[in-house]
Structure formats: C-alpha cells, structure tokens
C-alpha cells in the first residue's frame, strides 16, 4: 500500500516534540492516551510514538496481524490523535528474529505496516534496539555488515510507504556507551549515517541509556557521524527498572542550546500515566525556551565536578530567588521555575473526579527479556555483579531490569528470564555536613541509575534481598497473640479510604502546591533528589553523626544547655517537622477526588512516609536515650546509584547492614489513611502496655478461659509483669511502642545484654515480684485449690522467671533479648517490620550483633519466623524451652 506523497510538504525545520510510550509494564489505557493527546495539543507538542513493550505484536510477535478488536482499538486511538493534531507514530520492532535478506520477511513486514496504515496511521518507526548483533548465514552472504542489513530493510520500507513525513529509525547502538568502540569510530553508526535515506530520522538516548546530561558537543559529534540531527528518545523519567522509584522532577540536564542541534525530543516517562504531568509539561516548557535568551551556564553547571548535594542547594536557592526575580527573560528555562509552573497546573488534576476499583498494583513487570550485548570502551568502575547485565539488558524505551535492591548474579539471571508477553490492545478501562555522602560526579559518568555500587559489607548479604513484589504480606500474622473481639470488624472504620468519605472541601484536608512540591522533591530524578529530599538526608545524617553530643559520657560531660546540644535538639525538631509534613501530605492525598491518580501515587508515598517515620522514631530514641555508644555505617555510601531512590538512601543511613528483609513490604491493596506512630517507650505508657498485654492474652485463650478476665481482676498487672515488666524497668531505653490515633496498639521490649538483664532480674526484679505477689509465691499452685486453674499456669511462669541460665551457645551470636506484641487491629502489614527495625537499630547502635526471643510458644512461632527469626536448635538446656533468633 502506498501512502500519499508528503515528501514535498515535509518541513526541514519541524521539531518533533512529544511522548513515547516505550516502557516495559502495563500499557496505558485508551482513555489515558486520549487524555494525553489533549494535553499534548494544549501544551504545544505534536507527536506520540506508540511502542509499548508489552504489546506482543509490536515486538515478540511482530509478524502477526492485529485482530478485529485490536484494530478497532488502534483505529480509535489514531483518530483521537488526529483530532488533537498529534502525529501518531506507529513503531515496530522486528529485530529479535528477522531474516534481513528474506523476501518473504519483507512481504510480511510490509503487510503488517499496510494494516496499520489502513487504521489511518501516516507515520512509522522501525526499532532495532536490544537485539543480538549477529546475522544468519544467508544475511552474511547478502550484506557486508549488520548495519547495512538494517539500513537496507529500513530504506526499502521507507520507499514502500512513499517516504512518509515522519519516519524514525532506532539503531542497535542507540547511546554512546554502546557505540563500538566510540561514536566517531563506530563502523555501525558511520554506516547508518552514510547509507540511511536522508529523510529518515535516527533516535538516540545520549551518553547512556538514561543520561544525566546531554551536551551540545556530544550531539555535534553524533550529528557529524549520522549526517543528520538526531531525535532524542529521553529516558530521564523512565522508572520501569525500579519499582520503588518514581520521577516527578522537572526536565533538566539538557542545555537549551540543544534546540538548534536536535530534530526532536520524545520523552519516555513513568509507567504510571497520571504521574507524568511534570515530566511532560516541563519538556514542553523546555522546547519553547527562547533561543536568543539561552542559559549558557545551564550545561556548564551540570558538567562541573561539584558535590551533587551542594549543587542542589545552590539550585534550590537560585530557584527560589528566581521565582521572585522580574528581570529574568520570560522564555528562559530553569528547571525549578518550570517545576513551579507545572505544579500550579497539576493541582487541578487531583480534584478531577475519577473512580478506581480493585487492589492497588504497580504497572511494572517483574521480569523482562534479557539481552546480551558486549561493547568495548566501557569505563572501569566498581559495580555489582549485575552491572554488565544491566548495561546490556536495557532499551531506549526503558531500563528493564529486575527490581531487587542488590541481586547476586545467579539471582539476577533468574529474575531476568524471558517475560511472558501478553496482548495489550484491550482497554484496561553529602554536603559539608554529610561526611558519609560522597560526590555523585565520581561515578555519574560511568554509572546509570539501574547500576549499583556495593560496599564489601553489603555484598555478603545481597542474596537476602528479594523483590518487594514477592513479599506476600497477606499471609503474615501481625501478632503472635491475636486479639479477636466478638463482632469486631476486620478493619477499623475510617481506616479504609472510601470515596464517600472525601473531605476536600475542608481546608485541613485540601492538597496544596506546597504538598505537591514536597511530593516531587521526594521523588525527583534518577541522579538527584529534590531540595527537600536532600534536606531529609542531610538532617538525619547530621543527627546520627553528632549523636555523641547528647550521649551520656561521664568523662566528657556536655552541658545540657550548651550551643551544641541545643543545635542537636533544634535539628531533631526540624526533622520531626519534616516527618509531620509528609504525614500531612499522605493524609491529604487519600482525600483527593481523582482515585485513579491516588492509586498510582499511593504505594510510593505510603512507603516513603513509613521510612521517614521510622527514621524519626530513631531520632527520638537518640534524644530520649542520650545518643548512641557505637559507630554506625562503615564505608562510603554513594547516594543515588543504589536502587530504591530516596527511600532506600534514607534506610541505608540507619545502623543496619544485613537486615534488608525488614525493608521489604507490600503496600496495602486498598488505600488507607491510618497512620501508625512508633516512638520510644515512656514511663507513662506502662498502663497502656500492660492493658494491651492483658487483652491480647485473654483473646488468645478464647472461650476455653472465658472467665480469665474476671480471674485477673485481682491481679491486673500480672501478665504485664511476667512478659514485659523486667524489660520496662531494667531496660526501658530499648523499648518502643506503636500507637494509632487513639491508643497503644503494639510494643517491643529488648535488652542489649541478655545475660546482664538476667542477673539484674534475679537481684532486683524477682525480690520485687515476691513482695508484690506474696500469696502466689508462697502457695503450691499445683495443689492450692484457692488458685483458679487459668491462674496456675501464670503462677508457674512467674516462679520460673529467669531461673534458668541462658546457654553460652545462645549468647555467642545472639547476645540481646527481645519480645514483641502487636494487636490484630493493626491492618498495616509493615508495622511489625518497622517496629522490629527500631529495636534492632537501637541494639545495633549499642554494639549488639544479634538477638533472641526466649521461650517462644506455638502462638508466636510463625509471627517471629515472618520477621526473619529462625529456631535455634541444640542451644537449650531444657527441652521444652524454644529459642528463636536472628543476626544483624
């Protein structure tokens, strides 16, 4: 089929600007794409490239024609794009298995594009990314090189379609890091430049698959080789390679001078459609910046070898002052200014009424097709064992890698096994203060966001890291003692976000621009955190490194009113204020009318809120307990090049190196607005802790001991004294409580030195209990008929309390002791892990390397197992005593 000849009307100065849907994962819906076309038109953009990796007929089964239903879908989509004057570019990826010299293959390729042309499509693209640079024997006989084979097929199709106005070609060497040996000397790229038809535009991602900076000099070098201006396929905002990252920062790292050196820019953004407003709108602003008022320093600033955090502070200050600077040219592009403008326009999107049902699920795929690709000239850096695979397994459309934080090579190969492709065409209706933070520039030029740098200490535990989506929290028992109240609902009312409960009209619940600014700063860009995100890192790191200022040290007493101590507490209050601001953002987000957008943002904000709350709990513990006695993390921690973004960077600042499993939890399937607060135990909490302990114990016994509550009326504190009294009295600095909006719903009690705790129990605690419960100690509970049956077991436990010496084999690797209880009314499955993390961090900061749980019963075995504890066999002196432990 021949298209209408448009070559005469082709504008040499037309700039392609728009979006490419080229990521791995769940494609956007028809309604979302229609909404995109309207926005592209409104913002002065002109193109949409259709290349979703999960349309199996786009890549894996490119030969197959679309079904009637699929054809209707594409026809509707193309018509909608035309109504908005958006050029719909259909991309096909035949490179996986095409025989370039086969006439039959050419017939099939033409037939497929003919069908799409019948849908109304007039612009096309052939993509040869992520394929083996090898040819069949017949291709080797027909073509002198791999590049020549691709060029021959592309030119033939281009002529067959009568030289369409828009025709794009994606080379196999689509970025500088994949050019062999480099861009100027690449035989492949030189062949493409000299043999490819002049009317065909070539796509390029920059120095890397995901490029921190694209310089004019690099584009000049490329254009000379390609003999044409390239079209940038920009992965700056792509997030399909890491399920814990979302990119809401402004378009940056691309100097405005590129506008005269490029044929176009197509951004390949986040998998979550609603999260792409900033990404796309700031590209639109960038594309319209005045050539006469180019910011010549924009590129130089990005290239200069300054610490990334200092750079961000400078950018933040200039950005804030620029907001009020009337002398700035109207069309001067500045990322922070562009972000502010976009936020003002994004805010109404949250007020749009859109419904969403079912469980929350991220659109990412767990596995992606692996691609082996070798190239010389790679910079030698200390990367993890996955870096070679990551360099070769990504495409211009994404960085499709497994989402485990640090996988071993074996785990990575398993995770990167062939993905099951399904049809998609059915509408799915350190700064100066931060000594542990080193400059990103030392590795930014040779690492991509999906690559990792590991310290020796973390390498030993990498096999323990799992994909967060593999954690099945539905099976986790949140309490070793279940509190089952008769007639109680499964969830507390008001916890689950119902559409009828929205309170957007109330000022306290209204989402504002400041909230969105915080949101974007927490989920900024692949190579940098936003100013407020960076502030979180800097403040917590400073508080941690200077905890000795508030530590009790008899040899070096520090006055409580000294400037240093005052500064520490002031900054702790500042960190607490930032944590409360994030809580406010989280709560306000749950009240928005746009439920579709809520479902996309909720898992990320929920996780970030939990991490910051955890760190805030640790800071409060430092304040309550006069700092830590030991050092924290060892080795240099490189920000931004680990997986997980800001949340993971914050987690790595805790004194924990081998408990990564405690950071793996699945977000709730249904949005909830309940916020649980973990904080250090206070003496005033004793009554609440004891009451919860009693209530949970009675609930565990059930109907068999229905009179237990009446029996315990004479001994209201007995259960608490048995289970937690010694910890709360002798080791309160290692105790934490969890509370919801109303009361304490859980607690963890620990002692750094279990042997010393046992000694103190015998010297001080047991005598106190003998005085308090004289009648229980003096009587023979097994024979005394005056003691009710249910009370006899508790009396035996009270008498047995710490009478047995702890085995030396136990204390060698598990010197600390711990105990946890949590109410079943806690519906957030991450609370138990966060509570344990607080206790472990406190123990670790005081030099402990492991903990154990004493005398585990059948009710709590699975609970502790789910938290990473294992049964310690062959350590008990007494057969009926069971120990569980974990090392950290």
Short mmCIF file of C-alpha atoms in Angstrom, two decimals, residues 10-20 44-49 86-89 123-125 164-169 199-203 229-233 251 259 262-267 283 286-287:
data_model
loop_
_atom_site.label_atom_id
_atom_site.label_comp_id
_atom_site.label_asym_id
_atom_site.label_seq_id
_atom_site.Cartn_x
_atom_site.Cartn_y
_atom_site.Cartn_z
CA UNK A 10 7.99 17.92 4.72
CA UNK A 11 9.31 20.81 6.78
CA UNK A 12 13.05 20.78 7.34
CA UNK A 13 12.70 22.93 10.43
CA UNK A 14 9.86 20.96 12.09
CA UNK A 15 10.79 19.93 15.63
CA UNK A 16 9.40 16.64 16.85
CA UNK A 17 8.28 17.05 20.44
CA UNK A 18 6.13 14.66 22.39
CA UNK A 19 5.91 11.36 24.22
CA UNK A 20 6.98 7.82 23.53
CA UNK A 44 2.11 22.83 22.02
CA UNK A 45 3.57 19.38 21.48
CA UNK A 46 3.00 17.40 18.32
CA UNK A 47 3.96 13.72 18.46
CA UNK A 48 3.19 10.41 20.12
CA UNK A 49 5.26 7.30 19.45
CA UNK A 86 -0.94 14.97 17.21
CA UNK A 87 1.15 12.82 14.87
CA UNK A 88 0.64 9.17 15.77
CA UNK A 89 3.87 7.28 15.06
CA UNK A 123 3.98 7.97 10.48
CA UNK A 124 6.13 4.97 11.32
CA UNK A 125 9.27 3.81 13.09
CA UNK A 164 6.25 9.39 4.91
CA UNK A 165 6.74 12.77 6.56
CA UNK A 166 7.69 11.15 9.87
CA UNK A 167 9.80 8.01 9.73
CA UNK A 168 12.11 7.09 12.62
CA UNK A 169 14.91 4.54 12.94
CA UNK A 199 14.54 11.62 5.14
CA UNK A 200 14.72 9.07 7.95
CA UNK A 201 15.36 10.40 11.44
CA UNK A 202 17.62 8.50 13.83
CA UNK A 203 16.81 8.08 17.52
CA UNK A 229 20.19 15.88 13.52
CA UNK A 230 19.15 13.10 15.93
CA UNK A 231 15.85 12.69 17.72
CA UNK A 232 16.35 12.14 21.44
CA UNK A 233 14.48 9.23 22.97
CA UNK A 251 13.20 18.11 32.78
CA UNK A 259 17.18 23.01 20.46
CA UNK A 262 18.27 18.25 17.50
CA UNK A 263 15.47 17.15 15.21
CA UNK A 264 13.29 16.43 18.20
CA UNK A 265 12.77 15.08 21.71
CA UNK A 266 10.40 12.31 22.74
CA UNK A 267 10.22 11.62 26.45
CA UNK A 283 9.61 19.12 28.36
CA UNK A 286 11.93 23.48 27.61
CA UNK A 287 11.08 23.13 23.93
#
